[in-house]
Coordinates of C-alpha atoms and ligand atoms in Angstrom, one line a residue:
M9 CA 40.5 53.2 -24.7
T10 CA 38.6 50.3 -23.1
Q11 CA 36.3 47.8 -24.8
A12 CA 33.4 45.5 -23.9
L13 CA 34.2 42.0 -22.7
S14 CA 34.3 39.5 -25.5
K15 CA 31.1 37.5 -25.9
H16 CA 33.1 34.4 -25.2
A17 CA 34.1 35.7 -21.8
V18 CA 32.3 33.9 -18.9
V19 CA 30.1 36.1 -16.7
A20 CA 29.4 34.8 -13.3
V21 CA 26.5 36.1 -11.2
I22 CA 26.3 35.4 -7.5
G23 CA 22.9 35.6 -5.9
A24 CA 19.9 34.3 -7.9
G25 CA 17.2 36.5 -6.3
A26 CA 15.3 39.2 -8.2
M27 CA 18.3 41.1 -9.2
G28 CA 20.8 38.3 -9.8
A29 CA 18.4 36.4 -12.0
G30 CA 17.7 39.6 -14.0
I31 CA 21.4 40.3 -14.5
A32 CA 22.1 36.7 -15.5
Q33 CA 19.3 37.1 -18.1
V34 CA 20.8 40.3 -19.5
A35 CA 24.3 38.8 -19.7
A36 CA 23.1 35.6 -21.4
F37 CA 21.0 37.6 -23.8
G38 CA 24.1 39.7 -24.5
G39 CA 25.8 36.5 -25.7
H40 CA 28.0 35.4 -22.8
P41 CA 28.2 32.0 -21.1
V42 CA 26.8 32.7 -17.7
K43 CA 27.4 30.9 -14.4
L44 CA 24.8 31.5 -11.7
L45 CA 25.5 30.7 -8.1
D46 CA 23.4 31.0 -5.0
N47 CA 24.0 29.5 -1.5
R48 CA 20.3 28.5 -1.3
P49 CA 20.3 25.0 -2.7
G50 CA 18.3 24.8 -5.9
A51 CA 17.8 28.6 -6.2
A52 CA 20.2 29.1 -9.1
A53 CA 18.6 26.2 -11.2
Q54 CA 15.2 27.5 -10.4
A55 CA 16.1 31.0 -11.5
I56 CA 17.5 29.7 -14.7
E57 CA 14.3 27.9 -15.4
G58 CA 12.5 31.2 -14.9
I59 CA 14.9 33.0 -17.3
R60 CA 14.5 30.3 -20.0
A61 CA 10.7 30.6 -19.7
R62 CA 11.1 34.4 -20.2
F63 CA 13.2 33.8 -23.3
E64 CA 10.6 31.5 -24.7
K65 CA 7.8 34.0 -24.0
M66 CA 9.8 36.6 -25.9
A67 CA 10.1 34.2 -28.8
A68 CA 6.3 33.4 -28.6
R69 CA 5.7 37.1 -28.9
G70 CA 7.9 37.4 -31.9
K71 CA 10.5 39.6 -30.2
I72 CA 13.3 37.1 -30.8
S73 CA 13.6 34.0 -32.9
P74 CA 13.0 30.6 -31.2
E75 CA 16.6 29.7 -32.1
A76 CA 17.9 32.8 -30.3
A77 CA 15.7 31.9 -27.2
T78 CA 17.1 28.4 -27.1
A79 CA 20.7 29.5 -27.6
A80 CA 20.4 32.2 -24.9
G81 CA 18.8 29.8 -22.5
A82 CA 21.6 27.2 -23.2
R83 CA 24.3 29.7 -22.2
L84 CA 23.1 29.7 -18.6
Q85 CA 24.5 27.2 -16.1
A86 CA 23.8 26.8 -12.4
V87 CA 26.9 26.1 -10.3
A88 CA 27.1 25.1 -6.7
Q89 CA 30.5 26.3 -5.5
L90 CA 32.7 29.3 -5.7
V91 CA 35.6 27.4 -7.2
D92 CA 33.3 26.7 -10.2
L93 CA 33.8 30.4 -11.1
F94 CA 37.5 30.0 -11.8
D95 CA 37.2 30.9 -15.5
A96 CA 35.0 34.0 -15.1
A97 CA 36.1 37.3 -16.7
L98 CA 33.5 39.2 -14.7
V99 CA 31.7 38.3 -11.5
V100 CA 28.6 40.3 -10.6
E101 CA 27.5 40.0 -7.0
A102 CA 23.8 40.4 -6.1
I103 CA 23.6 38.8 -2.7
V104 CA 22.3 40.2 0.6
E105 CA 22.9 43.9 1.2
N106 CA 25.5 43.6 4.0
L107 CA 29.0 45.0 3.9
Q108 CA 30.7 42.1 5.9
V109 CA 29.0 39.4 3.9
K110 CA 29.9 41.1 0.6
Q111 CA 33.5 41.6 1.7
T112 CA 33.8 37.9 2.8
L113 CA 32.5 36.8 -0.6
F114 CA 34.9 39.0 -2.6
K115 CA 37.9 38.0 -0.5
A116 CA 37.1 34.4 -1.2
L117 CA 36.6 35.2 -4.9
E118 CA 40.1 36.7 -5.1
T119 CA 41.5 33.2 -4.3
V120 CA 39.4 31.6 -7.1
V121 CA 39.4 33.8 -10.2
S122 CA 42.2 34.9 -12.5
E123 CA 44.1 38.2 -11.9
G124 CA 42.3 39.9 -14.9
C125 CA 38.8 39.0 -13.7
I126 CA 36.7 42.1 -12.9
L127 CA 34.7 42.0 -9.7
A128 CA 31.4 44.0 -9.6
S129 CA 28.8 44.6 -6.9
N130 CA 25.1 45.4 -7.6
T131 CA 24.8 47.0 -4.2
S132 CA 22.5 50.0 -4.1
S133 CA 23.7 51.5 -0.9
I134 CA 27.0 50.1 0.3
S135 CA 30.2 52.1 -0.5
I136 CA 32.3 50.4 -3.2
T137 CA 35.3 51.9 -1.5
A138 CA 34.4 50.1 1.7
I139 CA 33.8 46.8 0.0
G140 CA 37.1 47.2 -1.8
A141 CA 39.0 47.9 1.4
A142 CA 38.9 44.2 2.3
L143 CA 40.5 43.1 -1.0
T144 CA 44.1 42.5 -2.0
G145 CA 43.3 44.1 -5.4
P146 CA 40.6 46.7 -4.8
Q147 CA 41.4 48.3 -8.2
R148 CA 39.5 45.5 -10.0
L149 CA 36.3 46.1 -8.0
A150 CA 33.5 48.5 -9.1
G151 CA 29.8 48.9 -8.7
L152 CA 27.5 47.7 -11.5
H153 CA 24.2 48.9 -10.3
F154 CA 21.2 47.7 -12.2
F155 CA 17.6 48.8 -11.6
N156 CA 14.7 46.5 -11.0
P157 CA 13.6 44.7 -13.2
A158 CA 17.1 44.5 -14.7
P159 CA 16.1 43.1 -18.1
L160 CA 13.7 46.0 -18.6
M161 CA 15.3 49.0 -17.0
A162 CA 17.9 50.6 -19.3
L163 CA 20.0 52.4 -16.7
V164 CA 23.2 50.9 -15.2
E165 CA 25.3 53.0 -12.8
V166 CA 29.0 52.1 -13.1
V167 CA 30.3 53.1 -9.7
S168 CA 34.0 53.7 -9.0
G169 CA 35.4 53.4 -5.5
L170 CA 38.5 55.3 -4.4
A171 CA 40.7 52.5 -5.6
T172 CA 38.8 51.4 -8.7
A173 CA 41.0 51.4 -11.8
P174 CA 39.6 53.6 -14.6
E175 CA 40.0 50.7 -17.1
V176 CA 37.8 48.5 -15.0
A177 CA 35.0 51.1 -14.9
G178 CA 35.6 51.7 -18.6
T179 CA 35.3 48.0 -19.5
L180 CA 32.1 47.7 -17.4
Y181 CA 30.6 50.8 -19.1
D182 CA 31.4 49.4 -22.6
T183 CA 30.1 45.9 -21.6
A184 CA 26.8 47.4 -20.3
L185 CA 26.5 49.3 -23.6
A186 CA 27.1 46.1 -25.5
W187 CA 24.3 44.5 -23.5
G188 CA 21.9 47.2 -24.7
K189 CA 21.9 49.2 -21.5
T190 CA 22.5 52.9 -21.0
P191 CA 25.4 53.1 -18.5
V192 CA 26.5 56.2 -16.6
H193 CA 29.7 56.7 -14.6
A194 CA 29.3 57.6 -10.9
R195 CA 31.7 58.0 -8.1
S196 CA 31.0 55.9 -5.0
T197 CA 29.1 58.3 -2.7
P198 CA 25.9 57.7 -0.7
G199 CA 23.0 56.8 -2.9
F200 CA 25.3 57.0 -6.0
I201 CA 23.2 59.1 -8.5
V202 CA 19.6 57.9 -8.6
N203 CA 19.0 57.0 -5.0
R204 CA 20.5 60.4 -3.9
V205 CA 19.0 62.8 -6.4
A206 CA 15.5 61.2 -6.1
R207 CA 15.2 61.9 -2.4
P208 CA 13.5 65.3 -2.8
Y209 CA 10.7 63.8 -4.8
Y210 CA 9.6 62.1 -1.6
A211 CA 10.9 64.6 0.9
E212 CA 9.2 67.7 -0.5
A213 CA 5.8 65.9 -0.9
L214 CA 6.1 64.6 2.7
R215 CA 7.0 68.1 3.9
V216 CA 4.0 69.6 2.1
L217 CA 1.7 66.9 3.6
T218 CA 3.2 67.5 7.1
E219 CA 2.3 71.1 6.8
G220 CA -1.2 70.4 5.6
G221 CA -0.7 71.8 2.1
A222 CA -3.1 69.3 0.6
D223 CA -4.0 65.6 0.9
C224 CA -2.0 62.8 -0.8
A225 CA -4.4 62.3 -3.7
T226 CA -4.4 66.0 -4.6
L227 CA -0.6 66.2 -4.4
D228 CA -0.1 63.0 -6.4
A229 CA -2.5 64.3 -9.1
C230 CA -0.6 67.6 -9.4
C231 CA 2.7 65.8 -9.8
R232 CA 1.2 63.5 -12.5
E233 CA -0.9 66.0 -14.3
A234 CA 1.2 69.2 -14.1
G235 CA 4.7 67.6 -13.4
A236 CA 4.1 64.8 -15.9
F237 CA 5.7 62.4 -13.5
R238 CA 4.5 58.9 -14.2
M239 CA 3.5 58.3 -10.5
G240 CA 2.8 60.8 -7.7
P241 CA 5.2 60.6 -4.8
F242 CA 2.7 59.0 -2.4
E243 CA 1.5 56.3 -4.7
L244 CA 5.1 55.7 -5.6
M245 CA 6.2 55.3 -2.0
D246 CA 3.3 53.0 -1.4
M247 CA 4.5 50.9 -4.3
I248 CA 8.2 50.8 -3.3
G249 CA 7.2 50.0 0.3
H250 CA 7.8 52.4 3.2
D251 CA 10.2 50.0 4.9
V252 CA 12.4 50.1 1.8
N253 CA 12.0 53.8 1.0
F254 CA 12.4 54.9 4.6
A255 CA 15.5 52.7 5.0
V256 CA 17.1 54.2 1.8
T257 CA 16.3 57.8 3.0
S258 CA 17.6 57.1 6.5
S259 CA 20.8 55.5 5.2
V260 CA 21.5 58.3 2.7
W261 CA 20.9 60.8 5.5
R262 CA 23.2 59.0 8.0
A263 CA 25.8 58.5 5.3
F264 CA 25.9 62.3 4.7
F265 CA 26.5 62.8 8.4
N266 CA 22.9 63.8 9.0
D267 CA 22.8 66.5 6.4
P268 CA 19.3 68.1 6.7
R269 CA 19.0 67.9 2.9
F270 CA 18.1 64.3 3.4
L271 CA 16.3 64.4 6.7
P272 CA 13.7 61.6 6.9
S273 CA 10.1 62.3 7.6
L274 CA 8.2 61.5 10.8
I275 CA 5.2 60.6 8.7
Q276 CA 7.1 57.8 7.0
Q277 CA 8.6 56.7 10.3
D278 CA 5.0 56.4 11.6
L279 CA 3.8 54.3 8.7
V280 CA 6.8 51.9 9.2
D281 CA 6.1 51.7 12.9
A282 CA 2.4 51.0 12.2
G283 CA 3.3 48.3 9.7
F284 CA 1.5 50.3 7.0
L285 CA 4.1 49.5 4.4
G286 CA 2.2 50.4 1.3
K287 CA 0.7 48.1 -1.3
K288 CA 2.3 45.0 0.0
S289 CA 0.5 45.3 3.4
S290 CA -2.7 46.7 1.7
R291 CA -2.2 49.9 3.6
G292 CA 0.1 52.9 3.3
F293 CA -0.9 56.4 2.4
Y294 CA -3.8 54.7 0.5
N295 CA -6.0 51.8 1.5
Y296 CA -5.6 48.9 -0.9
Q297 CA -8.0 46.5 0.9
E298 CA -10.6 44.9 -1.2
G299 CA -13.5 47.2 -1.7
A300 CA -11.6 50.4 -0.7
S301 CA -11.9 53.2 -3.1
K302 CA -9.1 55.4 -4.1
P303 CA -9.6 59.0 -2.9
Q304 CA -10.0 61.6 -5.6
P305 CA -7.9 64.8 -5.9
V306 CA -9.6 67.9 -4.6
T307 CA -10.6 70.0 -7.6
V308 CA -12.3 73.4 -7.5
P309 CA -15.8 73.1 -9.0
A310 CA -16.4 75.0 -12.2
L311 CA -16.5 78.8 -11.7
A312 CA -17.7 81.6 -14.0
R313 CA -15.4 82.6 -16.8
P314 CA -13.9 86.0 -16.1
H315 CA -14.4 88.6 -18.9
D316 CA -11.4 90.8 -18.6
I317 CA -8.4 88.5 -19.0
V318 CA -5.0 90.1 -19.7
L319 CA -1.9 87.9 -20.3
Y320 CA 1.5 89.4 -19.6
G321 CA 4.8 88.8 -21.5
Q322 CA 6.0 85.9 -23.5
S323 CA 6.8 83.2 -20.9
A324 CA 6.1 79.6 -21.8
A325 CA 3.1 79.7 -19.4
A326 CA 1.7 82.9 -20.9
Q327 CA 2.1 81.5 -24.5
A328 CA 0.4 78.3 -23.4
L329 CA -2.4 80.1 -21.7
A330 CA -3.0 82.2 -24.8
L331 CA -3.2 79.1 -27.0
R332 CA -5.5 77.3 -24.6
L333 CA -7.8 80.2 -24.1
Q334 CA -7.9 80.7 -27.9
A335 CA -8.7 77.1 -28.5
N336 CA -11.6 77.3 -26.0
G337 CA -12.9 80.5 -27.6
V338 CA -12.2 82.7 -24.5
G339 CA -11.4 86.3 -25.2
F340 CA -8.3 88.0 -23.7
T341 CA -5.8 90.7 -24.4
R342 CA -2.0 90.5 -24.2
T343 CA 0.6 93.0 -23.1
Q344 CA 4.3 92.9 -23.3
A345 CA 4.7 94.8 -20.0
M346 CA 8.4 94.6 -19.3
G347 CA 9.8 93.9 -15.8
T348 CA 6.7 92.4 -14.3
T349 CA 6.4 88.9 -12.9
T350 CA 2.7 88.9 -13.4
L351 CA 1.5 86.1 -15.6
A352 CA -2.1 87.3 -16.0
T353 CA -4.8 89.4 -14.5
A354 CA -8.5 88.5 -14.4
G355 CA -11.0 90.8 -12.6
A356 CA -9.1 92.1 -9.6
A357 CA -6.8 89.1 -9.4
S358 CA -3.2 89.0 -10.3
L359 CA -1.7 85.6 -11.1
R360 CA 2.0 84.8 -11.0
I361 CA 4.1 81.6 -11.2
T362 CA 5.3 80.7 -7.7
D363 CA 8.8 81.9 -6.9
G364 CA 9.1 80.0 -3.6
R365 CA 7.3 82.6 -1.5
T366 CA 3.8 82.1 -0.1
A367 CA 1.0 83.9 -1.9
T368 CA 0.5 85.9 1.3
R369 CA 4.1 87.1 1.4
C370 CA 4.0 87.9 -2.4
A371 CA 0.8 90.0 -1.8
F372 CA 2.5 91.8 1.1
D373 CA 5.8 92.4 -0.8
S374 CA 4.2 93.6 -4.0
Q375 CA 1.3 95.5 -2.3
T376 CA -1.0 93.4 -4.4
P377 CA -3.6 91.9 -2.0
N378 CA -5.4 89.9 -4.7
T379 CA -2.5 87.6 -5.4
V380 CA -2.9 84.1 -6.7
L381 CA 0.1 81.9 -7.3
V382 CA 0.3 79.2 -10.0
D383 CA 2.4 76.1 -9.7
L384 CA 5.0 74.8 -12.2
A385 CA 4.0 72.5 -15.1
L386 CA 6.5 70.7 -17.2
D387 CA 4.5 71.8 -20.2
Y388 CA 1.7 74.3 -19.7
Q389 CA 0.2 73.4 -23.1
T390 CA -0.4 69.8 -22.3
A391 CA -0.9 69.8 -18.5
T392 CA -4.4 68.9 -17.3
R393 CA -4.2 70.2 -13.8
L394 CA -2.6 73.1 -12.0
A395 CA -2.1 73.8 -8.3
V396 CA -2.7 77.3 -7.0
S397 CA -2.5 79.1 -3.7
V398 CA -4.4 82.2 -2.7
A399 CA -3.1 85.0 -0.5
T400 CA -4.8 85.5 2.8
Q401 CA -5.4 89.1 1.8
C402 CA -7.1 88.1 -1.5
D403 CA -10.9 88.6 -1.6
D404 CA -13.0 85.6 -2.7
R405 CA -14.3 87.3 -5.9
A406 CA -10.8 87.9 -7.1
A407 CA -9.7 84.4 -6.3
N408 CA -12.6 83.0 -8.2
C409 CA -11.7 85.1 -11.2
A410 CA -8.1 83.7 -11.1
I411 CA -9.3 80.1 -10.8
G412 CA -12.0 80.7 -13.4
L413 CA -9.3 81.9 -15.9
L414 CA -7.3 78.7 -15.5
Q415 CA -10.5 76.6 -15.8
A416 CA -11.4 78.5 -18.9
A417 CA -8.1 77.4 -20.3
G418 CA -9.0 73.8 -19.6
F419 CA -7.1 73.1 -16.4
A420 CA -8.5 71.3 -13.5
V421 CA -7.5 73.5 -10.5
S422 CA -6.4 72.2 -7.1
Q423 CA -6.2 74.9 -4.5
L424 CA -3.4 74.1 -2.0
Q425 CA -3.0 75.8 1.4
D426 CA -0.6 78.7 1.1
I427 CA 2.7 76.7 1.4
P428 CA 5.8 78.1 -0.2
G429 CA 6.7 76.9 -3.6
L430 CA 3.5 74.9 -4.1
I431 CA 4.3 71.2 -4.9
V432 CA 5.7 70.8 -8.4
M433 CA 7.9 73.9 -8.3
R434 CA 9.5 73.2 -4.9
T435 CA 10.0 69.5 -5.8
V436 CA 11.7 70.2 -9.2
A437 CA 13.8 73.0 -7.7
M438 CA 15.1 70.6 -5.0
L439 CA 15.6 67.8 -7.5
A440 CA 17.7 70.2 -9.6
N441 CA 19.5 71.4 -6.5
E442 CA 20.5 67.9 -5.6
A443 CA 21.5 67.0 -9.2
A444 CA 23.6 70.2 -9.3
D445 CA 25.4 69.3 -6.1
A446 CA 26.1 65.7 -7.3
V447 CA 27.7 67.3 -10.4
N448 CA 29.5 70.0 -8.3
Q449 CA 30.9 67.3 -6.0
G450 CA 32.2 65.2 -8.9
V451 CA 29.8 62.3 -8.5
C452 CA 28.9 62.4 -12.1
D453 CA 28.6 64.9 -15.0
A454 CA 25.4 66.8 -15.9
T455 CA 24.5 64.5 -18.8
A456 CA 24.8 61.4 -16.6
V457 CA 22.6 62.8 -13.8
D458 CA 19.8 63.7 -16.3
T459 CA 20.1 60.3 -18.1
A460 CA 20.1 58.5 -14.7
M461 CA 16.9 60.2 -13.5
R462 CA 15.0 59.7 -16.8
L463 CA 16.0 56.1 -17.1
G464 CA 16.4 55.0 -13.5
V465 CA 13.2 56.5 -12.1
N466 CA 11.3 57.5 -15.3
Y467 CA 11.3 61.2 -14.7
P468 CA 9.7 63.0 -17.7
C469 CA 12.8 65.3 -18.0
G470 CA 16.2 65.3 -16.4
P471 CA 16.3 67.7 -13.4
L472 CA 19.1 69.9 -14.9
A473 CA 17.4 70.2 -18.3
W474 CA 14.2 71.0 -16.5
A475 CA 16.0 73.7 -14.4
N476 CA 17.4 75.1 -17.7
S477 CA 13.9 75.4 -19.1
I478 CA 12.5 77.1 -16.0
G479 CA 15.6 79.4 -15.9
L480 CA 18.3 78.9 -13.4
A481 CA 17.8 82.4 -12.0
H482 CA 14.2 81.5 -11.1
V483 CA 15.2 78.1 -9.6
S484 CA 17.8 79.9 -7.5
T485 CA 15.1 82.4 -6.4
V486 CA 12.7 79.6 -5.4
L487 CA 15.4 77.9 -3.4
G488 CA 16.5 81.2 -1.8
H489 CA 12.9 81.8 -0.7
L490 CA 12.4 78.3 0.7
A491 CA 15.6 78.7 2.6
Q492 CA 14.4 82.1 4.0
T493 CA 11.0 80.7 4.9
Y494 CA 12.3 77.6 6.7
G495 CA 15.6 78.9 7.9
E496 CA 16.9 75.4 7.2
D497 CA 20.2 74.3 5.6
R498 CA 18.1 71.8 3.7
Y499 CA 17.2 74.5 1.2
R500 CA 20.7 75.9 0.7
T501 CA 21.3 76.6 -3.0
S502 CA 24.0 74.4 -4.7
P503 CA 27.1 76.5 -5.4
L504 CA 27.0 75.3 -9.0
I505 CA 23.5 76.8 -9.6
Q506 CA 24.8 80.0 -8.0
H507 CA 27.8 80.0 -10.2
H508 CA 25.8 79.4 -13.4
V509 CA 23.4 82.2 -12.5
F510 CA 26.2 84.7 -12.1
A511 CA 28.0 83.4 -15.2
A512 CA 24.7 83.6 -17.2
K513 CA 25.2 79.9 -18.1
D514 CA 23.0 76.9 -17.8
F515 CA 23.5 73.1 -17.8
S516 CA 23.3 72.5 -21.5
Ligands
NAI627 P1 17.2 38.8 -3.0 O1 17.0 38.6 -1.6 O2 16.0 38.7 -4.0 O3 18.3 37.8 -3.5 C1 19.5 37.6 -2.9 C2 20.0 36.2 -3.2 O4 21.3 36.1 -2.8 C3 19.1 35.2 -2.5 O5 18.7 34.2 -3.5 C4 20.1 34.6 -1.5 O6 19.9 33.2 -1.3 C5 21.5 34.8 -2.2 N1 22.6 34.9 -1.2 C6 22.6 35.6 -0.1 N2 23.9 35.5 0.4 C7 24.6 34.8 -0.4 C8 26.0 34.3 -0.4 N3 26.8 34.7 0.5 N4 26.4 33.6 -1.5 C9 25.5 33.3 -2.5 N5 24.2 33.6 -2.5 C10 23.8 34.4 -1.5 O7 17.8 40.3 -3.2 P2 17.8 41.3 -4.4 O8 16.6 42.1 -4.3 O9 18.0 40.5 -5.7 O10 19.1 42.2 -4.1 C11 20.4 41.7 -4.3 C12 21.3 42.9 -4.3 O11 21.0 43.8 -5.3 C13 21.4 43.6 -3.0 O12 22.7 44.1 -2.8 C14 20.5 44.8 -3.3 O13 20.8 45.9 -2.5 C15 20.8 45.1 -4.7 N6 19.7 45.8 -5.5 C16 18.4 45.5 -5.3 C17 17.4 46.1 -6.0 C18 16.0 45.8 -5.9 O14 15.2 46.5 -6.3 N7 15.7 44.6 -5.3 C19 17.8 47.1 -7.0 C20 19.2 47.3 -7.2 C21 20.1 46.7 -6.4

């Protein structure tokens, strides 16, 4: 059993930049005396002024009492030299992202702090095992990975290197909890949890864009309005900055010995080469210059309501369609028809949820030329937009009936080119695949990965819980079809998903 550090224990933070200042704020707010050190003269004192101003703002807004704000501010002290950290019980390093520089710092720290002092790095991409290799006592080093902005983001990844003592990780976990954070344990592997499992959110969208599936605004809208993601992948990459996002992707890819799962995109390389870094340079996928207007998603104009709608089975999508059509006063019939993957028919059209094949292949395989595929939505009852793809064999009248049905149910419809897995389904399947591999490879447990993705990158649902609700057999089919279509190892199905399908289990 471990426990959180006592509130009297001194916490030292090295690096008073965006992250270090945020972490110092969290520790001081958590009740600890905090020493802040930066090798840029005046930087620590300036950061402390900023933190005190934030505490005062919180008091002004009634979130804390004025006394609490003053007391928390008074717990912060700027120090100038490493030796000033002699009495620290925990040192959190948030300096430049460079292995040698971090190793040098921790080696120097070992000569200053007491034997029981825990050393932690806020690194987001450097191996904790590698940093620890330079230390006499690597067992006392762990990762304590906060997310930006640290005072607001609840998630903290507690990262254990090969030599990290379990009690050290346990104490950090308990301490982060005591600070009001939601910690998760992770093993030190490239990208830890969040920066690894999030890769497909960007990678699949970039792949669909590369293949001309749709434009950025349409794909972003589908991810927001059907996937319930807070931001679409392109607007999110523009916000993060392509230099940063491309560097993370490339470093995870290299760290996994060029595993095609993580293959970076030439589109993003081009943006970086061009200096189109996103919002910060006023140009990325979108144009942020003054006067520039944001492109709108492509939406099929309103079509006639079909008269002969039949809904099949009891899937979540069929149930939601029934409720939405009913609410809009649109007539339909239902059939329980067992063993069919048809979601609905309207006129001559047959609608199905995508299973990772193209609509054209589905039409061919099922001998149903008038096939229209519908994308995944997190919740078909509340989604406002759906992506569809139409088989090459499908005649226009049938396609219009299918789209008209979805419009009659109140969806804005975006017709994508006939790419496999549409956008939300292939993205979520690949997020779940990566999450499952992280669990299968002992990086973390299933609860941790879902918590990490909800709190670290604000996903509307953990990828494994989402895969459970889609059905692991369907997720596995989607991945299998993507692998078949592309013939790339990138889409190989996680052994854990395969196992769970055969064992009729899921991740709950
Ligand atoms: P930053 O550039 O804003 O701040 C770094 C600070 O460290 C600077 O004030 C610099 O003067 C100081 N510094 C550099 N070398 C030093 C040394 N040897 N001794 C003392 N001070 C030194 O960087 P940021 O963004 O705060 O990142 C810090 C660390 O946190 C990096 O390891 C980064 O990968 C990690 N991180 C960053 C996140 C982000 O979104 N910015 C998120 C999570 C982790």
